[in-house]
Each structure stands twice: as C-alpha cells, then as structure tokens.
Tab-separated table of C-alpha atoms in Angstrom:
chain	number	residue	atom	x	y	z
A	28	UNK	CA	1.315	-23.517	16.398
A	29	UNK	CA	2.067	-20.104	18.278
A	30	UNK	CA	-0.998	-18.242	19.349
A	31	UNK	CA	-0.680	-14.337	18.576
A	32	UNK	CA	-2.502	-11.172	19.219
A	33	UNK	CA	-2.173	-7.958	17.309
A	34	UNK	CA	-2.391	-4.543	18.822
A	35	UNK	CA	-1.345	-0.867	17.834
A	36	UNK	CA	2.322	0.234	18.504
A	37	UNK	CA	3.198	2.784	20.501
A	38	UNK	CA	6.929	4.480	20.934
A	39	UNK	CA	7.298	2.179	23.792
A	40	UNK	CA	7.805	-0.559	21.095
A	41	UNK	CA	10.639	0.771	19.558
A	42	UNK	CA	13.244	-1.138	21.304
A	43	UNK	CA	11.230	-4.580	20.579
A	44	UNK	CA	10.893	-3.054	17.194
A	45	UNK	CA	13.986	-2.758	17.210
A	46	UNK	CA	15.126	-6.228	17.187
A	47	UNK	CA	14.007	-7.270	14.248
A	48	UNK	CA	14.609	-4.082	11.981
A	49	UNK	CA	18.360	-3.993	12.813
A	50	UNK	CA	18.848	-7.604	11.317
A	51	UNK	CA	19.936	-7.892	7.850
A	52	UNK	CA	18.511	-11.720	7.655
A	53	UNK	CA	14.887	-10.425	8.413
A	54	UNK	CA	15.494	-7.435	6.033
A	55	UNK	CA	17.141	-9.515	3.189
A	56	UNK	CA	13.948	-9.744	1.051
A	57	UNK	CA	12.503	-6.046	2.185
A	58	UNK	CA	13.175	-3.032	-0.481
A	59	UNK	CA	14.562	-1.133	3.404
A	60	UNK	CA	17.975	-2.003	5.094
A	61	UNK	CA	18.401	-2.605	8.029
A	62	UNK	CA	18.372	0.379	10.976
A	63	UNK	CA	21.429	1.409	12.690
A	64	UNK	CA	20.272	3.388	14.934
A	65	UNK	CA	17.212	4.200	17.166
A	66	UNK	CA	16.404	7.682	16.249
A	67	UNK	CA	15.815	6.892	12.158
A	68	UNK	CA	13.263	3.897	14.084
A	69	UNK	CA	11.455	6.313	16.639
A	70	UNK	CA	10.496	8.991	12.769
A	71	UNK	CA	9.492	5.721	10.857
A	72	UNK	CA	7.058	5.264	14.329
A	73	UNK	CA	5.816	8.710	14.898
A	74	UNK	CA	5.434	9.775	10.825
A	75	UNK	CA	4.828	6.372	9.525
A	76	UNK	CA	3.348	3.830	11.837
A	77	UNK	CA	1.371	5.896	14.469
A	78	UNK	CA	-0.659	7.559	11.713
A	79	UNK	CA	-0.702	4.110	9.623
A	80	UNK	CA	-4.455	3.227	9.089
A	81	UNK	CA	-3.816	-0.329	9.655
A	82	UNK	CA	-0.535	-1.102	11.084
A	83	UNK	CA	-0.485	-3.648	14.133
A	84	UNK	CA	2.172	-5.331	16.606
A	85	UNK	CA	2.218	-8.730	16.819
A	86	UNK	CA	2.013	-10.310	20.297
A	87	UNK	CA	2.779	-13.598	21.776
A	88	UNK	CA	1.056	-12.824	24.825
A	89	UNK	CA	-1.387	-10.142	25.648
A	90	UNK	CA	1.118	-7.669	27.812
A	91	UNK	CA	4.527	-9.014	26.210
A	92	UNK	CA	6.794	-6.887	23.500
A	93	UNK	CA	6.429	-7.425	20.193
A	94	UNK	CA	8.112	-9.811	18.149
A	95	UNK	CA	6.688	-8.926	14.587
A	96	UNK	CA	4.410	-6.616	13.085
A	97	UNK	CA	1.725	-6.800	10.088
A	98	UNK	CA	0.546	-4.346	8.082
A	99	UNK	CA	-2.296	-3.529	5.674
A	100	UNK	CA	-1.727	-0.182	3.367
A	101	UNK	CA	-4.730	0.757	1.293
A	102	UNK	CA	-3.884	1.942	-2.509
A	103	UNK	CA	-5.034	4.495	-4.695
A	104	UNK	CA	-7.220	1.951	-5.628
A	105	UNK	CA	-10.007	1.585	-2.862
A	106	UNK	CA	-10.834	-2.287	-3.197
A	107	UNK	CA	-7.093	-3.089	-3.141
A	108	UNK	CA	-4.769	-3.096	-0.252
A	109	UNK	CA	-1.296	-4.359	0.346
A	110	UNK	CA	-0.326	-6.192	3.206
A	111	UNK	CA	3.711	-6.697	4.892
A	112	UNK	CA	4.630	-8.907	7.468
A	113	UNK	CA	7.710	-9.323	9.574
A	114	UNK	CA	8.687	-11.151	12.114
A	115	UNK	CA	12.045	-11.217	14.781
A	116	UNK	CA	14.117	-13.894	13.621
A	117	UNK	CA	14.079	-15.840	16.784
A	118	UNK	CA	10.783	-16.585	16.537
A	119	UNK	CA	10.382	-18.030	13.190
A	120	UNK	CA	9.443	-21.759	12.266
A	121	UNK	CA	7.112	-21.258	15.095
A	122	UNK	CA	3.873	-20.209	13.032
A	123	UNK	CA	3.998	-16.937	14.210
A	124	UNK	CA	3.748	-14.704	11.027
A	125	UNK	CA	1.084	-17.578	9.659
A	126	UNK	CA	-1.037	-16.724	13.143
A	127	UNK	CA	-0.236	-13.058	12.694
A	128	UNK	CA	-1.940	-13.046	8.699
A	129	UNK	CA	-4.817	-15.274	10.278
A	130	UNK	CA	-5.387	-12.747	12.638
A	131	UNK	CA	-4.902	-9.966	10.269
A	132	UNK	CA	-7.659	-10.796	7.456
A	133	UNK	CA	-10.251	-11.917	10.211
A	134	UNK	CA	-10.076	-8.195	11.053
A	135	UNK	CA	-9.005	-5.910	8.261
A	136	UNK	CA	-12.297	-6.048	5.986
A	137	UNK	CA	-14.240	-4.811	8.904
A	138	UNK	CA	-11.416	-2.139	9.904
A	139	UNK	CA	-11.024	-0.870	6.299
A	140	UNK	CA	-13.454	0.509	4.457
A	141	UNK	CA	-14.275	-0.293	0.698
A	142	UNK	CA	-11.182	-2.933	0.640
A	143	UNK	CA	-12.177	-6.271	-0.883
A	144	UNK	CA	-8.591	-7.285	-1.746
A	145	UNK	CA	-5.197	-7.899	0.461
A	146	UNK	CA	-2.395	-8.580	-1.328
A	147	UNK	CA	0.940	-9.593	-1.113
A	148	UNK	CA	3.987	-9.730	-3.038
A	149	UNK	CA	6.793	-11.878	-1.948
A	150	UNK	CA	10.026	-12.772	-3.504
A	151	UNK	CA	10.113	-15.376	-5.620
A	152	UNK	CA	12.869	-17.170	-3.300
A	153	UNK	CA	10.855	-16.391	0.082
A	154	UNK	CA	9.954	-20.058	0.569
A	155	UNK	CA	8.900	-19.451	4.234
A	156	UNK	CA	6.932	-16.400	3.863
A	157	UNK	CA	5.046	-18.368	0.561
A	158	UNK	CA	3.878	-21.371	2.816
A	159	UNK	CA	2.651	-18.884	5.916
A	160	UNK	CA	0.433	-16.754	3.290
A	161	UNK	CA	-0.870	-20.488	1.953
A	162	UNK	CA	-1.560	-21.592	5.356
A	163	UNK	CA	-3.407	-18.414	6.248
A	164	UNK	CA	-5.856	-19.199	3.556
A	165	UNK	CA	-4.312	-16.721	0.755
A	166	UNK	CA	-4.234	-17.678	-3.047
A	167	UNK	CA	-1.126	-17.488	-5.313
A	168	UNK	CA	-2.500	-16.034	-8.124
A	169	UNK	CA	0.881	-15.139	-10.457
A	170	UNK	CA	5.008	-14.715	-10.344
A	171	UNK	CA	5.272	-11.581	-11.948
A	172	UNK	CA	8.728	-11.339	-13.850
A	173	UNK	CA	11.232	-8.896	-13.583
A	174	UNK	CA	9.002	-7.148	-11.537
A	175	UNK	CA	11.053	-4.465	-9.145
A	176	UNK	CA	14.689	-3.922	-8.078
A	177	UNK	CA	15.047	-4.964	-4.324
A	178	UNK	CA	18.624	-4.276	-3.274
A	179	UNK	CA	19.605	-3.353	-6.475
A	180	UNK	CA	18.574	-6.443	-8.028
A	181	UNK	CA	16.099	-7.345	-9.992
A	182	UNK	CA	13.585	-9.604	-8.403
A	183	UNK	CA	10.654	-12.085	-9.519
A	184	UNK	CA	7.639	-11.321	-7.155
A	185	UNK	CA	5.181	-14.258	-6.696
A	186	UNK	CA	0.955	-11.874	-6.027
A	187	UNK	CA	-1.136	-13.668	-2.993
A	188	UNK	CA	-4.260	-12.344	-2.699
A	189	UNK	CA	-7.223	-12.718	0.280
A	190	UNK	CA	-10.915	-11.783	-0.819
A	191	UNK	CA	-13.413	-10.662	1.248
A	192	UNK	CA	-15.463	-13.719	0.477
A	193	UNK	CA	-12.900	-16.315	0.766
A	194	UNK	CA	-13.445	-18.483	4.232
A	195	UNK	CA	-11.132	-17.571	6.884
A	196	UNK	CA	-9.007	-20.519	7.969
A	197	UNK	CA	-8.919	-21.282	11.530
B	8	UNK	CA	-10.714	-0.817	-28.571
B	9	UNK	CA	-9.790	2.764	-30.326
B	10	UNK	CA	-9.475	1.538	-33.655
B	11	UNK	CA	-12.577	-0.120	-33.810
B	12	UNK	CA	-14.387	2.843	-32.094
B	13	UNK	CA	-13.184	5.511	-35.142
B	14	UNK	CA	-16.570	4.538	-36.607
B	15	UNK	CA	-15.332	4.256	-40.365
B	16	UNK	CA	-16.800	1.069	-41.553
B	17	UNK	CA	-13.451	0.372	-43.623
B	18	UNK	CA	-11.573	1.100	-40.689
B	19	UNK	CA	-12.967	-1.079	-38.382
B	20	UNK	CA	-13.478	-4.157	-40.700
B	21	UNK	CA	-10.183	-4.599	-42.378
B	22	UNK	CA	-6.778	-4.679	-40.000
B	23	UNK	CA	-4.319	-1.484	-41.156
B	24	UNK	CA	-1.151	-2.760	-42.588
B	25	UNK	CA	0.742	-0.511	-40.401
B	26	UNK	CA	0.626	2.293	-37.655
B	27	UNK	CA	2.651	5.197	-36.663
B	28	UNK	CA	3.234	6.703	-32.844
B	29	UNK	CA	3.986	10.509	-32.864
B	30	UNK	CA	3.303	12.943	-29.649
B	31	UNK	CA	0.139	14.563	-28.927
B	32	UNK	CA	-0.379	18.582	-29.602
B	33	UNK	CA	-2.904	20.708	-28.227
B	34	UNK	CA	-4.737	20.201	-31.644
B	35	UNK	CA	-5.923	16.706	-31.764
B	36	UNK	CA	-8.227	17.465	-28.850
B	37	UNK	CA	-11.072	16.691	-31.543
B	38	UNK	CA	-9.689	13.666	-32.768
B	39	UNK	CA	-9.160	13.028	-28.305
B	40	UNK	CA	-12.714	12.707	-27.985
B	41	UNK	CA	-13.534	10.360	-30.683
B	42	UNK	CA	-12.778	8.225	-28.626
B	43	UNK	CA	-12.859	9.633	-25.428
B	44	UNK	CA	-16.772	10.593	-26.199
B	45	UNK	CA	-17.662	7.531	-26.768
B	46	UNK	CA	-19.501	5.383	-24.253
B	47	UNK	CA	-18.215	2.110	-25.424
B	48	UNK	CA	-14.664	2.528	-25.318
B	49	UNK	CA	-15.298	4.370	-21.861
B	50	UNK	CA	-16.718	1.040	-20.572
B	51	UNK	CA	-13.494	-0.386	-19.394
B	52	UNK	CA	-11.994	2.655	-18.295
B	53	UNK	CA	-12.100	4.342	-14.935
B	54	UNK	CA	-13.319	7.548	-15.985
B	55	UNK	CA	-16.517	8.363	-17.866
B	56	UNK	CA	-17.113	9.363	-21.964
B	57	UNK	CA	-16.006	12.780	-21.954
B	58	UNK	CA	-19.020	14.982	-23.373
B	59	UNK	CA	-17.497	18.136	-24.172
B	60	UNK	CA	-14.208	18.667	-26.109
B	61	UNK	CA	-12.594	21.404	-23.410
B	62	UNK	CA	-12.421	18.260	-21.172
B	63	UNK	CA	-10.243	16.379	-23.628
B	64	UNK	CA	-8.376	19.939	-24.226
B	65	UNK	CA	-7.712	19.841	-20.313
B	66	UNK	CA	-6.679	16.121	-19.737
B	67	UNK	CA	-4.021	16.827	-22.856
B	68	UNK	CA	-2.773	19.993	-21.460
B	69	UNK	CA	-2.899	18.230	-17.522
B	70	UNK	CA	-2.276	14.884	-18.275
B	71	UNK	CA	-0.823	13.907	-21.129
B	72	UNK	CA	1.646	16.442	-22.534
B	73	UNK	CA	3.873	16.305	-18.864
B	74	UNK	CA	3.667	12.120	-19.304
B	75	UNK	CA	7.182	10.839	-19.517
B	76	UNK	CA	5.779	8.777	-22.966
B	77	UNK	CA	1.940	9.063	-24.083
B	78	UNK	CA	1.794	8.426	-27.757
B	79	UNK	CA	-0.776	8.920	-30.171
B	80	UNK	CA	-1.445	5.941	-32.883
B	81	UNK	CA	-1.958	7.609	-37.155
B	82	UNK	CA	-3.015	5.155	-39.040
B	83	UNK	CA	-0.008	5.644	-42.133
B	84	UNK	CA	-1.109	8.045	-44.805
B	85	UNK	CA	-2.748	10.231	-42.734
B	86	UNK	CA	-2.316	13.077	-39.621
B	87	UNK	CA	-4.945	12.117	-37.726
B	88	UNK	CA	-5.024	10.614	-34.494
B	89	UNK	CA	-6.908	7.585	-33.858
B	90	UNK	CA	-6.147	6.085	-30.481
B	91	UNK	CA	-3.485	5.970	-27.660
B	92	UNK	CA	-1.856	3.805	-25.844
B	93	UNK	CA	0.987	4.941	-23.041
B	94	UNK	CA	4.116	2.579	-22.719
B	95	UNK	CA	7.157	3.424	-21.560
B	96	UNK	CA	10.373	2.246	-22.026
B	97	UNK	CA	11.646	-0.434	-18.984
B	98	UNK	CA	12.460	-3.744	-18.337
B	99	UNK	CA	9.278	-4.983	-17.343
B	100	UNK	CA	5.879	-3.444	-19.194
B	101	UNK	CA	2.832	-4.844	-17.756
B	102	UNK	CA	-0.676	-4.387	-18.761
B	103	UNK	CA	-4.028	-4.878	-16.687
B	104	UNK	CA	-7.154	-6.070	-19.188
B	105	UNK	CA	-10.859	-6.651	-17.390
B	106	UNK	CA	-11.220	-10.276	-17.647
B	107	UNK	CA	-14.602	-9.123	-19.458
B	108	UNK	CA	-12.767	-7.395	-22.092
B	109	UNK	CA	-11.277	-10.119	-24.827
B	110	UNK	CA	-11.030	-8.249	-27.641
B	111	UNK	CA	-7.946	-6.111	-25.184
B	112	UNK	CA	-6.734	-9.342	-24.208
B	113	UNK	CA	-6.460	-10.402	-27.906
B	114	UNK	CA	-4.604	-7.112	-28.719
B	115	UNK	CA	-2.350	-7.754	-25.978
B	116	UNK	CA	-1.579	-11.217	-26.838
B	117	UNK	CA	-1.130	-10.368	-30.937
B	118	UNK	CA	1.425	-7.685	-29.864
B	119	UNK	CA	3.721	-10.299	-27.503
B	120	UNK	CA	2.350	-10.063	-24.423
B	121	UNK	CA	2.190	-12.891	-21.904
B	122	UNK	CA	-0.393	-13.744	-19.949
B	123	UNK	CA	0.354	-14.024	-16.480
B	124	UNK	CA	-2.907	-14.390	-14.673
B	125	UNK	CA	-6.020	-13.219	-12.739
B	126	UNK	CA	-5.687	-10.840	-10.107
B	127	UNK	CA	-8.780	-10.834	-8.643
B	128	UNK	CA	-11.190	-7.495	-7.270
B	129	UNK	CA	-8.042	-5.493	-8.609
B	130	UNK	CA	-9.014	-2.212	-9.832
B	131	UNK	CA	-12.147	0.294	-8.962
B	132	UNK	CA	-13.975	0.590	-12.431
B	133	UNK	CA	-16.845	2.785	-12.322
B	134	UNK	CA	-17.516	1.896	-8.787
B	135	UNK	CA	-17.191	-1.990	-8.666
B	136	UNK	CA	-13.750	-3.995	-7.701
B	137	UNK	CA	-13.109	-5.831	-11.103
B	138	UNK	CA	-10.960	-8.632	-11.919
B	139	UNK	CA	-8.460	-8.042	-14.037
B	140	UNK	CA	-5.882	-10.155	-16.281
B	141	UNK	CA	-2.171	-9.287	-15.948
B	142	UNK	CA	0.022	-9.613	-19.206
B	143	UNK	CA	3.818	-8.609	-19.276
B	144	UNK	CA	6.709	-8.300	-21.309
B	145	UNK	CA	9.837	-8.479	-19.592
B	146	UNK	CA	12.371	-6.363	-22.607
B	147	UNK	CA	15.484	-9.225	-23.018
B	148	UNK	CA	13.255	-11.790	-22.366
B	149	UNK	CA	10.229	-11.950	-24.734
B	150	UNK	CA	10.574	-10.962	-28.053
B	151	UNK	CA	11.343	-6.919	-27.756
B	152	UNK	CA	8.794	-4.405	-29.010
B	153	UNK	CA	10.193	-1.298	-28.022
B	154	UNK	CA	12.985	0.777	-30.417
B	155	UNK	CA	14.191	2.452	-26.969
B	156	UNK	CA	16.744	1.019	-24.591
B	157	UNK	CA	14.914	0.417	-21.184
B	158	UNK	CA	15.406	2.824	-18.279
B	159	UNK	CA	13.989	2.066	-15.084
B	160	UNK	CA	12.168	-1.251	-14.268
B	161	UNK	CA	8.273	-1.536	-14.199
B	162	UNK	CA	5.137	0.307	-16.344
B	163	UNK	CA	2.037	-1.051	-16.217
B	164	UNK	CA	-0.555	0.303	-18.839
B	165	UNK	CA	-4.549	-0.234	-18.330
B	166	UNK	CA	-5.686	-1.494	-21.308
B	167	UNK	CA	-9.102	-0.320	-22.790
C-alpha cells in the first residue's frame, strides 16, 4: 500500500498534471475529455484550481511531481460537499487514490467549514474507484438511475458518502 | 403536506377524486400563503412561514413565474389554488423527503416513486444538516407520470 501526501498545486504542476489529463483511459468515466494541449491546462489551473477552496496534489514523496489529485467542492448546500479523485494511470492498482481519500477526509472537516458530508458519485461500472472509496472508510448509500449524461450517455451513478462522525480508517 | 394544510376539515379528511395543474398568476398570492404562512408545512422546508402576503407576491413574481415548470394543484370544481409542487419534464425526476417526514414519503411512494435510499446530513434545513430519503422515477422505466415527452436528463424536487 503506497504512502501519499497531498499538497496545493502550483503552475509548476502542470506538466505532471498533465499526464494524466491528456489520457482518455483516466478520463473515460469524467463528464471532461481529455486535454490536448497545455494552454486550455495552465486556465483550468490559474481560474479553477489555484482559487479552488480545497483542491490538493497528490504526492508519492514529499518533493516529487504529482501523480493524481483530489478534490473537495463545497455546494450550495453548506453541510454537503463533493469530492473527485484522479489518478495517472501508471500508478494505479497501487493504492494510491485509496491513500489519497484517506488522506483527504482526515483533513477536509477541519479545512472546511460547516461541511459534515463528502460525497461521491461514481459510475456505476467504475469497479476500481468503488473499492478505493470502500477501503477509505466511505459508505455506498444508493445507485441512482439514469442519473446524468457523461459522454453523451446516460449513466447510472452509485452516492458514497463520509460523515464527520464516521471513524477514519487507518 | 399542502392539501392537508388548506385547513377545511372536509378537505383534509377525505382524499379528492382528482386534481388539476394550471400555471400560477400574480393573483393567487393569497391562496400562496395558505400555505406558505403556515408554520407546519414550513417545517420541512428551507425557508421560513412567510408572514406577510407581499413576500409570497415577490417569490411568484422572482421565483416562480421565470421557472421552466412550477405548477399550481385546483382541486376540480374550483379556481383556487391549493398547493404546488415543481416537476419538470426529463428522464430522471428525483425527489429529496426528510427521513422525519412520512406522510411526503407516502405521497411520493402513492404517486410511483421509488425509493432509493438515505443520503445522509444532505441538505441545510433551518440550520441543521438533515438526512434525507431519495426517491426517483426514471420516465421509460417506471410506470410514466408525466403527459410531456422528456427533455433533458435530471430534476430533483424537495418535497414538503
């Protein structure tokens, strides 16, 4: 089991960033395709994830690149949040996102203010990303049919949700 | 629940045989707050009773007369507004009820919904996260309610 830590991105990143947004395996469940280019990366760092009030690269050693990021977006609802996770494809079956989610609701309810909820909503045929959010200690609480058009298809989402209360798993 | 909130004995102890949906007007601000007013119905909802009716005039004009489909519920045989609900028409209508709030869930269930389950410290209410259940219709699916053809895919409705 991989160790990870998280940290904020910077610009620097983008390249590292880079691997993992460019490939259309990592992207095949996200509602985004996959970038082409580096400019269209650098805006969604400067207007998206710079000013992001929880958005964290995920580290396999303290000074390396990253090879993931998590993040946790609050919604118009203040005890609810929504969290994404993504990881470069050469580093999966490794633990890494499952570390990376560990890591991310040890620290979020302190960071975030008023959120008693993380959730996340995977596709219904994201077997991999299922079992890391059940090994970080998340519940699967429904599949909600028919519930939003990812790629132009319509997709079954399966809710996980981590409560403030529930015990961290180590 | 609005029907049971209209305060005519009759009305709330016997089940209408039949309701109608027609748009809101500037007009039925009056018949707005019967409901709106009134602290019991407000219990499940985010906002507070209304207590004046230029507030229900306002969230008519601001609110509801821009939705894309906000429909008022007559019971048949008369004009008058008695409730609301807001659907839309897509392939997937979902609908949030606070897991303290069966009489919703009933009305949810009765009209085809499915229950999907908890979602736990989902919504703000009055301050507090509560937990809510999810119910959903998917339109091809379940049996279909709606008499329009489904644009779009999702609509959730928070049910009072």
């Amino acid at each position: 089991m991989e160790t990870v830590t998280l940290r904020p991105f910077s610009l620097a990143d983008a390249d590292a960033m880079m691997t993992w947004a460019s490939d259309p395996v990592v992207t095949a469940f996200m509602t985004w395709d996959p970038y082409t280019s580096r400019e269209p990366l650098l805006a969604f760092i400067s207007d998206t994830v710079l000013p992001h009030p929880w958005f964290r690269a995920i580290c396999l050693d303290a000074g390396g690149a990253p090879v993931g990021a998590v993040s946790v977006t609050p919604t118009d609802d203040r005890c609810r949040a929504e969290l994404g996770v993504v990881v470069a494809r050469a580093h999966w079956g490794k633990g890494v996102a499952t570390a990376a989610l560990k890591r991310a609701v040890a620290a979020v309810f302190g960071d975030l203010d008023g959120v008693e909820r993380v959730e996340a909503l995977v596709d219904g045929e994201n077997a991999a990303s299922q079992r890391a959010l059940e090994k970080a200690g998340f519940t699967r609480e429904a599949v909600l049919r028919s519930y939003c058009m990812v790629k132009d298809r319509l997709r079954d989402m399966v809710v996980y949700s981590f409560i403030s209360t529930d015990p961290l798993v180590k | 629940m609005a029907l049971q909130s209209r305060g005519a004995p009759s009305a709330a102890a016997a089940e209408p045989d039949e309701v109608t949906l027609r748009e809101f007007t500037a007009s039925d601000a009056e018949a707005f707050m019967s409901w709106a007013s009134d602290p019991r119905v407000a219990r499940f909802q985010r906002r507070d009773a209304f207590t004046h009716v230029d507030q229900a005039r306002r969230y008519i004009t601001d609110h509801v007369l821009p939705h894309p489909w906000y429909r008022a519920i007559c019971l048949v045989g008369s004009d008058g507004v008695v409730g609301r609900p807001w659907v839309g028409p897509r392939r997937r209508l979902e609908a949030v009820a606070d897991v303290e709030n069966p009489a919703s869930q009933r009305v949810l269930e009765k009209a085809g919904f499915v229950r999907d389950s908890v979602l736990r410290k989902y919504i703000m209410l009055k301050g507090r996260p509560r937990d809510m259940v999810m119910f959903s219709i998917v339109v091809h699916t379940d049996r279909r309610r709606q008499q329009n053809e489904p644009r779009g895919v999702r609509r959730q409705a928070l049910i009072y």
